[in-house]
Tab-separated table of C-alpha atoms in Angstrom:
chain	number	residue	atom	x	y	z
A	1	MET	CA	16.185	-59.742	-1.296
A	2	LYS	CA	13.910	-61.885	0.876
A	3	THR	CA	16.703	-64.423	1.395
A	4	THR	CA	19.036	-61.697	2.650
A	5	ALA	CA	16.351	-60.400	5.016
A	6	ASP	CA	15.714	-63.927	6.301
A	7	GLU	CA	19.448	-64.485	6.829
A	8	LEU	CA	19.809	-61.200	8.713
A	9	GLN	CA	16.775	-62.002	10.848
A	10	THR	CA	18.171	-65.456	11.650
A	11	GLN	CA	21.556	-63.950	12.529
A	12	TYR	CA	19.888	-61.401	14.831
A	13	ILE	CA	17.792	-64.085	16.493
A	14	LEU	CA	20.804	-66.317	17.125
A	15	GLN	CA	22.969	-63.478	18.445
A	16	SER	CA	20.283	-62.009	20.682
A	17	GLY	CA	19.082	-65.347	22.040
A	18	LYS	CA	15.490	-64.400	21.169
A	19	PHE	CA	14.250	-67.464	19.372
A	20	ASP	CA	11.323	-69.830	19.445
A	21	LYS	CA	12.722	-73.080	20.797
A	22	HIS	CA	10.172	-75.007	18.721
A	23	SER	CA	11.363	-73.625	15.379
A	24	GLU	CA	14.227	-75.231	13.459
A	25	THR	CA	16.470	-72.295	14.322
A	26	GLY	CA	15.472	-72.525	17.971
A	27	GLU	CA	16.113	-76.264	18.103
A	28	LEU	CA	19.552	-75.803	16.563
A	29	ALA	CA	20.407	-72.974	18.952
A	30	SER	CA	19.231	-75.079	21.916
A	31	LEU	CA	21.314	-78.026	20.731
A	32	LEU	CA	24.423	-75.863	20.342
A	33	GLU	CA	23.878	-74.324	23.777
A	34	SER	CA	23.563	-77.801	25.296
A	35	MET	CA	26.746	-78.960	23.554
A	36	GLN	CA	28.648	-75.952	24.908
A	37	LYS	CA	27.421	-76.596	28.459
A	38	ASN	CA	28.481	-80.241	28.224
A	39	ALA	CA	31.897	-79.310	26.809
A	40	LYS	CA	32.447	-76.841	29.679
A	41	ARG	CA	31.360	-79.432	32.237
A	42	LEU	CA	33.702	-82.062	30.762
A	43	LEU	CA	36.604	-79.610	30.572
A	44	LEU	CA	36.195	-78.545	34.209
A	45	SER	CA	35.888	-82.186	35.271
A	46	LEU	CA	39.129	-83.008	33.444
A	47	VAL	CA	40.917	-80.073	35.111
A	48	ASP	CA	39.575	-81.167	38.499
A	49	LYS	CA	40.882	-84.718	37.947
A	50	GLN	CA	44.327	-83.237	37.267
A	51	GLY	CA	44.449	-81.687	40.725
A	52	GLY	CA	42.420	-78.552	40.071
A	53	ASP	CA	44.691	-76.852	37.574
A	54	ILE	CA	46.553	-77.495	34.355
A	55	ASN	CA	49.632	-75.344	33.786
A	56	ASP	CA	51.841	-74.812	30.751
A	57	VAL	CA	48.995	-75.257	28.281
A	58	ASP	CA	50.605	-72.903	25.720
A	59	ARG	CA	47.706	-72.824	23.287
A	60	SER	CA	46.452	-69.889	21.281
A	61	ILE	CA	42.810	-69.153	22.113
A	62	TYR	CA	40.103	-66.810	20.904
A	63	TYR	CA	37.730	-65.326	23.452
A	64	ARG	CA	35.371	-62.393	23.909
A	65	ASP	CA	36.655	-59.577	26.105
A	66	SER	CA	34.516	-57.418	28.408
A	67	LYS	CA	33.468	-55.297	25.407
A	68	GLY	CA	32.347	-58.388	23.470
A	69	GLU	CA	35.194	-58.108	20.989
A	70	ILE	CA	37.022	-61.228	19.849
A	71	CYS	CA	40.613	-61.346	21.118
A	72	GLU	CA	43.462	-63.784	20.604
A	73	ALA	CA	45.922	-64.684	23.351
A	74	LEU	CA	48.249	-67.450	24.451
A	75	MET	CA	46.655	-69.534	27.182
A	76	GLU	CA	48.959	-70.470	30.044
A	77	CYS	CA	46.812	-72.130	32.720
A	78	ILE	CA	43.264	-73.221	33.507
A	79	VAL	CA	41.840	-73.940	36.967
A	80	SER	CA	38.823	-76.033	37.949
A	81	CYS	CA	36.573	-73.001	38.556
A	82	GLY	CA	36.942	-72.125	34.856
A	83	VAL	CA	39.384	-69.224	35.162
A	84	ILE	CA	41.960	-69.133	32.389
A	85	THR	CA	45.268	-67.303	32.770
A	86	ILE	CA	46.483	-65.853	29.497
A	87	GLU	CA	49.736	-64.185	28.501
A	88	GLY	CA	50.678	-61.223	30.642
A	89	GLY	CA	48.932	-62.681	33.695
A	90	GLU	CA	45.507	-61.519	32.517
A	91	LYS	CA	42.520	-63.709	33.239
A	92	THR	CA	39.417	-64.743	31.341
A	93	HIS	CA	36.861	-67.532	31.799
A	94	ILE	CA	35.830	-70.577	29.774
A	95	ASP	CA	32.421	-68.937	29.275
A	96	LYS	CA	34.168	-66.336	27.102
A	97	LEU	CA	35.869	-68.847	24.776
A	98	LEU	CA	34.542	-69.151	21.254
A	99	PRO	CA	32.756	-72.510	20.810
A	100	ASP	CA	35.268	-74.048	18.388
A	101	ILE	CA	38.126	-73.084	20.725
A	102	LEU	CA	36.283	-74.650	23.667
A	103	TYR	CA	35.795	-77.935	21.784
A	104	GLY	CA	39.386	-77.932	20.503
A	105	LEU	CA	40.770	-77.261	23.978
A	106	LEU	CA	38.678	-80.078	25.430
A	107	ASN	CA	39.892	-82.485	22.736
A	108	MET	CA	43.536	-81.456	23.161
A	109	LEU	CA	43.546	-81.744	26.954
A	110	TYR	CA	41.556	-84.975	26.900
A	111	ASP	CA	44.065	-86.492	24.470
A	112	ASP	CA	46.982	-85.270	26.609
A	113	PHE	CA	45.671	-86.474	29.961
A	114	SER	CA	43.630	-89.556	29.084
A	115	GLN	CA	46.903	-91.265	28.144
A	116	GLU	CA	48.436	-90.751	31.592
A	117	PRO	CA	47.725	-93.118	34.485
A	118	GLU	CA	45.740	-91.548	37.309
A	119	THR	CA	47.891	-90.518	40.260
A	120	ASN	CA	45.267	-91.189	42.941
A	121	GLN	CA	45.221	-94.964	42.606
Protein backbone atom coordinates (compact mmCIF):
# COMPACT_ATOMS: atom_id res chain seq x y z
CA MET A 1 0.00 0.00 0.00
CA LYS A 2 2.86 2.37 0.83
CA THR A 3 4.46 1.72 -2.56
CA THR A 4 1.24 2.67 -4.34
CA ALA A 5 0.96 5.85 -2.27
CA ASP A 6 4.59 6.73 -3.03
CA GLU A 7 4.02 6.11 -6.75
CA LEU A 8 0.90 8.29 -6.78
CA GLN A 9 2.71 11.04 -4.88
CA THR A 10 5.62 10.90 -7.33
CA GLN A 11 3.23 11.02 -10.28
CA TYR A 12 1.44 14.05 -8.78
CA ILE A 13 4.73 15.81 -8.11
CA LEU A 14 5.98 15.24 -11.65
CA GLN A 15 2.71 16.32 -13.27
CA SER A 16 2.26 19.40 -11.11
CA GLY A 17 5.88 20.53 -11.33
CA LYS A 18 6.00 20.84 -7.53
CA PHE A 19 9.18 19.02 -6.67
CA ASP A 20 12.32 19.55 -4.65
CA LYS A 21 15.08 19.96 -7.22
CA HIS A 22 17.55 18.41 -4.78
CA SER A 23 15.68 15.11 -4.46
CA GLU A 24 16.22 12.26 -6.92
CA THR A 25 12.81 12.90 -8.44
CA GLY A 26 13.55 16.60 -8.71
CA GLU A 27 16.92 16.00 -10.35
CA LEU A 28 15.35 13.65 -12.89
CA ALA A 29 12.55 16.10 -13.64
CA SER A 30 15.09 18.93 -14.04
CA LEU A 31 17.19 16.80 -16.37
CA LEU A 32 14.17 15.89 -18.51
CA GLU A 33 13.08 19.53 -18.66
CA SER A 34 16.58 20.54 -19.77
CA MET A 35 16.62 17.84 -22.45
CA GLN A 36 13.26 19.04 -23.80
CA LYS A 37 14.46 22.66 -23.94
CA ASN A 38 17.60 21.61 -25.82
CA ALA A 39 15.59 19.46 -28.25
CA LYS A 40 13.25 22.39 -28.97
CA ARG A 41 16.20 24.74 -29.46
CA LEU A 42 17.91 22.30 -31.85
CA LEU A 43 14.69 21.68 -33.78
CA LEU A 44 14.02 25.41 -34.24
CA SER A 45 17.64 25.96 -35.27
CA LEU A 46 17.34 23.21 -37.88
CA VAL A 47 14.11 24.73 -39.24
CA ASP A 48 15.76 28.16 -39.35
CA LYS A 49 18.71 26.75 -41.33
CA GLN A 50 16.22 25.37 -43.87
CA GLY A 51 14.92 28.85 -44.62
CA GLY A 52 12.51 29.25 -41.73
CA ASP A 53 10.06 26.51 -42.57
CA ILE A 54 9.91 22.84 -43.46
CA ASN A 55 6.90 21.77 -45.51
CA ASP A 56 5.55 18.35 -46.45
CA VAL A 57 6.68 16.73 -43.22
CA ASP A 58 3.80 14.20 -43.26
CA ARG A 59 4.45 12.70 -39.85
CA SER A 60 1.91 11.58 -37.30
CA ILE A 61 2.36 13.48 -34.03
CA TYR A 62 0.87 13.43 -30.56
CA TYR A 63 0.33 16.72 -28.78
CA ARG A 64 -1.73 18.24 -25.97
CA ASP A 65 -4.66 20.39 -27.06
CA SER A 66 -5.93 23.49 -25.24
CA LYS A 67 -7.82 21.24 -22.79
CA GLY A 68 -4.65 19.25 -22.00
CA GLU A 69 -5.93 16.15 -23.76
CA ILE A 70 -3.58 14.10 -25.92
CA CYS A 71 -4.47 14.30 -29.62
CA GLU A 72 -3.04 12.66 -32.72
CA ALA A 73 -2.76 14.46 -36.05
CA LEU A 74 -0.76 14.45 -39.25
CA MET A 75 1.87 17.18 -39.20
CA GLU A 76 2.24 19.12 -42.44
CA CYS A 77 4.63 22.01 -41.75
CA ILE A 78 6.78 23.58 -39.04
CA VAL A 79 8.11 27.15 -39.00
CA SER A 80 11.07 28.61 -37.11
CA CYS A 81 8.89 30.25 -34.43
CA GLY A 82 7.73 26.77 -33.39
CA VAL A 83 4.25 26.81 -34.93
CA ILE A 84 3.22 23.48 -36.41
CA THR A 85 0.50 23.20 -39.05
CA ILE A 86 -1.44 19.97 -38.76
CA GLU A 87 -4.07 18.37 -40.98
CA GLY A 88 -7.04 20.58 -41.70
CA GLY A 89 -4.94 23.75 -41.44
CA GLU A 90 -5.09 23.75 -37.64
CA LYS A 91 -2.06 24.93 -35.72
CA THR A 92 -0.26 23.84 -32.58
CA HIS A 93 3.19 24.56 -31.14
CA ILE A 94 6.28 22.48 -30.40
CA ASP A 95 5.71 23.19 -26.69
CA LYS A 96 2.58 21.02 -26.92
CA LEU A 97 4.32 17.97 -28.43
CA LEU A 98 4.79 14.95 -26.22
CA PRO A 99 8.50 14.53 -25.36
CA ASP A 100 9.06 11.31 -27.32
CA ILE A 101 7.42 12.88 -30.39
CA LEU A 102 9.65 15.95 -30.03
CA TYR A 103 12.81 13.81 -29.89
CA GLY A 104 11.65 11.60 -32.77
CA LEU A 105 10.80 14.62 -34.92
CA LEU A 106 14.20 16.16 -34.22
CA ASN A 107 15.96 12.91 -35.15
CA MET A 108 13.91 12.46 -38.33
CA LEU A 109 14.41 16.02 -39.58
CA TYR A 110 18.08 16.04 -38.62
CA ASP A 111 18.62 12.81 -40.57
CA ASP A 112 16.71 14.22 -43.56
CA PHE A 113 18.46 17.58 -43.72
CA SER A 114 21.95 16.86 -42.41
CA GLN A 115 22.53 14.81 -45.57
CA GLU A 116 21.79 17.74 -47.89
CA PRO A 117 24.43 20.33 -48.77
CA GLU A 118 23.71 23.79 -47.41
CA THR A 119 22.26 26.15 -50.00
CA ASN A 120 23.85 29.32 -48.61
CA GLN A 121 27.44 28.46 -49.48
